[in-house]
Coordinates of C-alpha atoms in Angstrom, one line a residue:
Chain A
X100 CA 0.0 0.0 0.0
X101 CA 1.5 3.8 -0.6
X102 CA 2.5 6.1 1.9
X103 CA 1.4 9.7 2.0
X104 CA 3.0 11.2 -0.6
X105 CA 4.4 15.0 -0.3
X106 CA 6.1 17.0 -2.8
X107 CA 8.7 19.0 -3.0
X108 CA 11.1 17.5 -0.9
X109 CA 12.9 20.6 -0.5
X110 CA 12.8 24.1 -1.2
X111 CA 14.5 27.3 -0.6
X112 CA 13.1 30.8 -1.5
X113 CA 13.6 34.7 0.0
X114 CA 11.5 36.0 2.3
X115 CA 8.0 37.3 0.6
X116 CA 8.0 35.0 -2.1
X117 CA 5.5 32.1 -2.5
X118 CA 5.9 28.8 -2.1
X119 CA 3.4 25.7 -2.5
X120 CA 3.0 21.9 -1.2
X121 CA 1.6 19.2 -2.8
X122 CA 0.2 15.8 -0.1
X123 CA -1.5 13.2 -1.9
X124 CA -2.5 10.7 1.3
X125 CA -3.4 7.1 1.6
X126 CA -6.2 5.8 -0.6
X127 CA -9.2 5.6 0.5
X128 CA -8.2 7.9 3.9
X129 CA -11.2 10.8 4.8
X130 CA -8.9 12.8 6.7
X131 CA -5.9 14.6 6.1
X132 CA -3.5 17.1 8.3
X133 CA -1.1 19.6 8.0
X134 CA 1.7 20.1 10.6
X135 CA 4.5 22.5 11.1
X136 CA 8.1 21.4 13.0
X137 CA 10.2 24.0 13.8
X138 CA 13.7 22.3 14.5
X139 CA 13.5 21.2 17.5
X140 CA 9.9 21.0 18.3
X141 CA 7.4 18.3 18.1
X142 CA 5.1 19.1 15.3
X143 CA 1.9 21.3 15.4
X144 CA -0.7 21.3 13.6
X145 CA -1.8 23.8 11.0
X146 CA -5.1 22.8 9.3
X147 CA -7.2 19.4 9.7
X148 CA -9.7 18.0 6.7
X149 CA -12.6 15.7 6.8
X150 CA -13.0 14.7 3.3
X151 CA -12.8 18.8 1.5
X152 CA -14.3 20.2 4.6
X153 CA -12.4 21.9 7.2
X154 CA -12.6 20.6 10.6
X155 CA -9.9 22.6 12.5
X156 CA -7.8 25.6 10.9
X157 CA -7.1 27.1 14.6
X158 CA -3.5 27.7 14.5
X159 CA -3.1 28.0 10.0
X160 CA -2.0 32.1 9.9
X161 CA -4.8 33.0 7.7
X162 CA -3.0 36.3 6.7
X163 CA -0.3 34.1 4.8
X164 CA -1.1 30.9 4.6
X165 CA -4.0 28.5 2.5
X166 CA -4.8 25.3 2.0
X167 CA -7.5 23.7 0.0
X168 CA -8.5 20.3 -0.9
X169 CA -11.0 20.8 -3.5
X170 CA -12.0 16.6 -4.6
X171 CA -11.4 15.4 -1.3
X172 CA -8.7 13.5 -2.2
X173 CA -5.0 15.6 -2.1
X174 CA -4.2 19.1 -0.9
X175 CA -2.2 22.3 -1.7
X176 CA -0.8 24.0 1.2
X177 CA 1.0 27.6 0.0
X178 CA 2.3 30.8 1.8
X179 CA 2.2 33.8 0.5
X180 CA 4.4 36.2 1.4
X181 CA 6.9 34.0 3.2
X182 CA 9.0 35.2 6.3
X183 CA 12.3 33.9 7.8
X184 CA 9.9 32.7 10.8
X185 CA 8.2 30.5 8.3
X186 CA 11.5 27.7 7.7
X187 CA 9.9 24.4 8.8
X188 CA 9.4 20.9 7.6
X189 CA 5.9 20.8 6.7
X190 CA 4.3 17.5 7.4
X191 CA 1.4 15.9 5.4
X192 CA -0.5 12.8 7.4
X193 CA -4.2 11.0 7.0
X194 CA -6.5 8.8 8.5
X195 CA -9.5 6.6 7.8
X196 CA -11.1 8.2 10.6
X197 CA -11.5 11.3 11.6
X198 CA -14.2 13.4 13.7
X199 CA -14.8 12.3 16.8
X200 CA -14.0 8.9 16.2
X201 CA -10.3 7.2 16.4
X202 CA -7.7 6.8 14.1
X203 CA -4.2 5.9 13.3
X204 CA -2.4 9.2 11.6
X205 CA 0.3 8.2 9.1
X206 CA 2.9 10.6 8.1
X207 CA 4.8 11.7 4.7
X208 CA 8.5 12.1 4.4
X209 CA 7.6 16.0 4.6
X210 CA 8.7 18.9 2.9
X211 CA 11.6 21.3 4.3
X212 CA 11.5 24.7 3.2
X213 CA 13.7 27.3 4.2
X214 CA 13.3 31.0 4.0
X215 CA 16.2 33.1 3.5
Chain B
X274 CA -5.2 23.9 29.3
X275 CA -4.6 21.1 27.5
X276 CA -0.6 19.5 27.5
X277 CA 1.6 16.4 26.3
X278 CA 4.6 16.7 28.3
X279 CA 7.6 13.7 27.8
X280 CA 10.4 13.1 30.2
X281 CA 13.3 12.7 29.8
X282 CA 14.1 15.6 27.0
X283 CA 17.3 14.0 26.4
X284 CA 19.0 10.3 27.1
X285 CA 22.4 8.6 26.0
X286 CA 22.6 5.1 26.1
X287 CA 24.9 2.6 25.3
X288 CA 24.2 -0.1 23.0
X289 CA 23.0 -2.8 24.7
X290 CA 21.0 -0.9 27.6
X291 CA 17.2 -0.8 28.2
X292 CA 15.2 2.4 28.5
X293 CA 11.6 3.9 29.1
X294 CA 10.4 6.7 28.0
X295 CA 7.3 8.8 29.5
X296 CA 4.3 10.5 27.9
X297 CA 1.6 12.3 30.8
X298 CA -1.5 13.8 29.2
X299 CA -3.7 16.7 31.0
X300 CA -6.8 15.0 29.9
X301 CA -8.6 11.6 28.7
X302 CA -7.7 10.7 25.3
X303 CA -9.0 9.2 22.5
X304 CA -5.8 8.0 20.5
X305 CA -2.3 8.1 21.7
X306 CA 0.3 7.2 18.9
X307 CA 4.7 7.0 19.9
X308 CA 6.2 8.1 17.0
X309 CA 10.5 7.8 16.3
X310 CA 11.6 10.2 13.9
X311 CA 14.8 9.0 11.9
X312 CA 17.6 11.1 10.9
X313 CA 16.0 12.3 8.1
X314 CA 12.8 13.8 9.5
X315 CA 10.3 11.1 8.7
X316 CA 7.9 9.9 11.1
X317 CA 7.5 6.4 11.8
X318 CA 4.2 4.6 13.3
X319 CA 5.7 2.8 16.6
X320 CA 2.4 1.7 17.7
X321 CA -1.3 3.5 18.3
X322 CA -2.3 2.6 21.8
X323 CA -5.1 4.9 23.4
X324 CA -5.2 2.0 26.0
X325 CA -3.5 -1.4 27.2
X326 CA -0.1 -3.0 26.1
X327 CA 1.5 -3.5 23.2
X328 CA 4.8 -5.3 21.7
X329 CA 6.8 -5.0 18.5
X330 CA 10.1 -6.9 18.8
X331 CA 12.2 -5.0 21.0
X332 CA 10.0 -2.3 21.7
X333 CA 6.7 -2.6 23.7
X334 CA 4.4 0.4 25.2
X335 CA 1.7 1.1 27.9
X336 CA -0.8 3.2 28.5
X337 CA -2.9 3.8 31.4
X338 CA -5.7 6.2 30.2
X339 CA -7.4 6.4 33.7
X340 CA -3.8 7.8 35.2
X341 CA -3.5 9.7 32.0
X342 CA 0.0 8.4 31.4
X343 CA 1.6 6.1 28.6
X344 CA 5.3 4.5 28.6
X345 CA 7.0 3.4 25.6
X346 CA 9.8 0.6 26.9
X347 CA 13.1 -0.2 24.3
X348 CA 14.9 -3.0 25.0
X349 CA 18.5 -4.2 23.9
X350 CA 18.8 -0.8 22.5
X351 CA 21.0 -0.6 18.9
X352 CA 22.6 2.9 17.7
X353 CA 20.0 2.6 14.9
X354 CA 17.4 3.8 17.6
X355 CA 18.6 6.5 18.1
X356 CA 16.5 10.1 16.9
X357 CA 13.7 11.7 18.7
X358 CA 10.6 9.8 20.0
X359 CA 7.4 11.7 20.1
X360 CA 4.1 11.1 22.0
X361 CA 1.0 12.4 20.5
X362 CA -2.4 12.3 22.1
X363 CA -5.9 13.1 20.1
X364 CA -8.1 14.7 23.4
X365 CA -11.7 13.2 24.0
X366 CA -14.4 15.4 22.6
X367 CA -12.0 16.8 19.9
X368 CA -11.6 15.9 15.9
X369 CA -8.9 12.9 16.5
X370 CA -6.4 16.2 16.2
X371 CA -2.7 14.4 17.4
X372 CA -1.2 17.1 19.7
X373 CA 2.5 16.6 19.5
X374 CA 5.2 16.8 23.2
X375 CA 8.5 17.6 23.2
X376 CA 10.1 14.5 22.0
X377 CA 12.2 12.6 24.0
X378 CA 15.6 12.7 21.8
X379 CA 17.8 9.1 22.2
X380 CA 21.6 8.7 21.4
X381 CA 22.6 5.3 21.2
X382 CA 26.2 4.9 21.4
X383 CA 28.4 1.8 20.2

């Protein structure tokens, strides 16, 4: 069975350019995440989908960051302008479940970007 | 409010040596996942245990949800576990949202 697949595995850009990320996740999985790591931080969470709904945006900055999945399948996650503050690895994961019910989240390799 | 806190932050070992690892959670949970996250960033699935015991060769984990703690145990450690292991917790009532710790971060030495 795939993984979650993210893509680009890297990218490096100055600060207030744009940059885009690409997560396809595991067939047949309703839910799908976006998390930011800092180095040296356990990830956080950015924005949470249930099928192309959004379920949980509470920490995305709105002012510079979006994120859509439009067929309820894989998901864009851009940032426009970037700042310095922004260099993470951004981390695509799903689930079969999501809501209130349980559910194993797996990961993708993420995507580093840094911001110079 | 609402916290994930692991202990120890940091741990050296030498190859051979056991170790456990601590995850306490501020409230009851609905999934609890241990993650190790390898040299190059990528998180792997140790095990999803919301409750009970579970074993996966040299590694095993606990969790005891009524005392809001889980353990993750490594055994015979090797210098190829060595990275950063994270507890994540999804909080009862919420949208199975994994809240990360700290990460507990493991050198294994030869």
């Amino acid at each position: 069975e795939a993984g979650v697949a993210q893509s680009p595995r890297y990218k490096i850009i100055e600060k207030r350019q744009s940059v885009a990320f690409w997560c396809n996740p595991i067939s047949g999985h309703a839910t799908l995440y976006w998390y930011q790591q800092i180095l040296g931080q356990g990830p956080k969470l950015l924005i949470q989908f249930q099928n192309n709904g959004v379920v949980d945006d509470s920490q995305l900055p709105k002012d510079r960051f979006s994120a859509e999945r439009l067929k309820g399948v894989d998901s864009t996650l851009k940032i426009q302008p970037a700042k310095l503050e922004d260099s993470a690895v951004y981390l695509c994961a799903s689930s079969l479940v999501g809501s209130t019910n349980t559910g194993e989240l797996f990961f993708g390799e993420g995507s580093r970007l840094t911001v110079l | 409010g609402i916290q994930v806190e692991q202990s120890p932050p940091d741990l050296i070992l030498q190859e051979g040596a056991n170790s456990t690892l601590r995850c306490n959670f501020s409230d009851s949970v609905n999934n609890l996942q241990w993650f190790h996250q390898n040299p190059w960033g990528q998180l792997i699935n140790l095990f999803y245990i919301p409750s009970g015991t579970k074993q996966n060769g040299r590694l095993s984990a606990t969790t005891v949800a009524t005392e809001r703690y889980s353990l993750l145990y490594i055994s015979s450690s090797q210098t190829t576990d060595s990275g950063v292991y994270f507890c994540a917790v999804a909080f009862s009532g919420g949208y199975n949202k994994l809240i990360f710790g700290a990460g507990t971060r493991l050198a294994v030495h030869p």
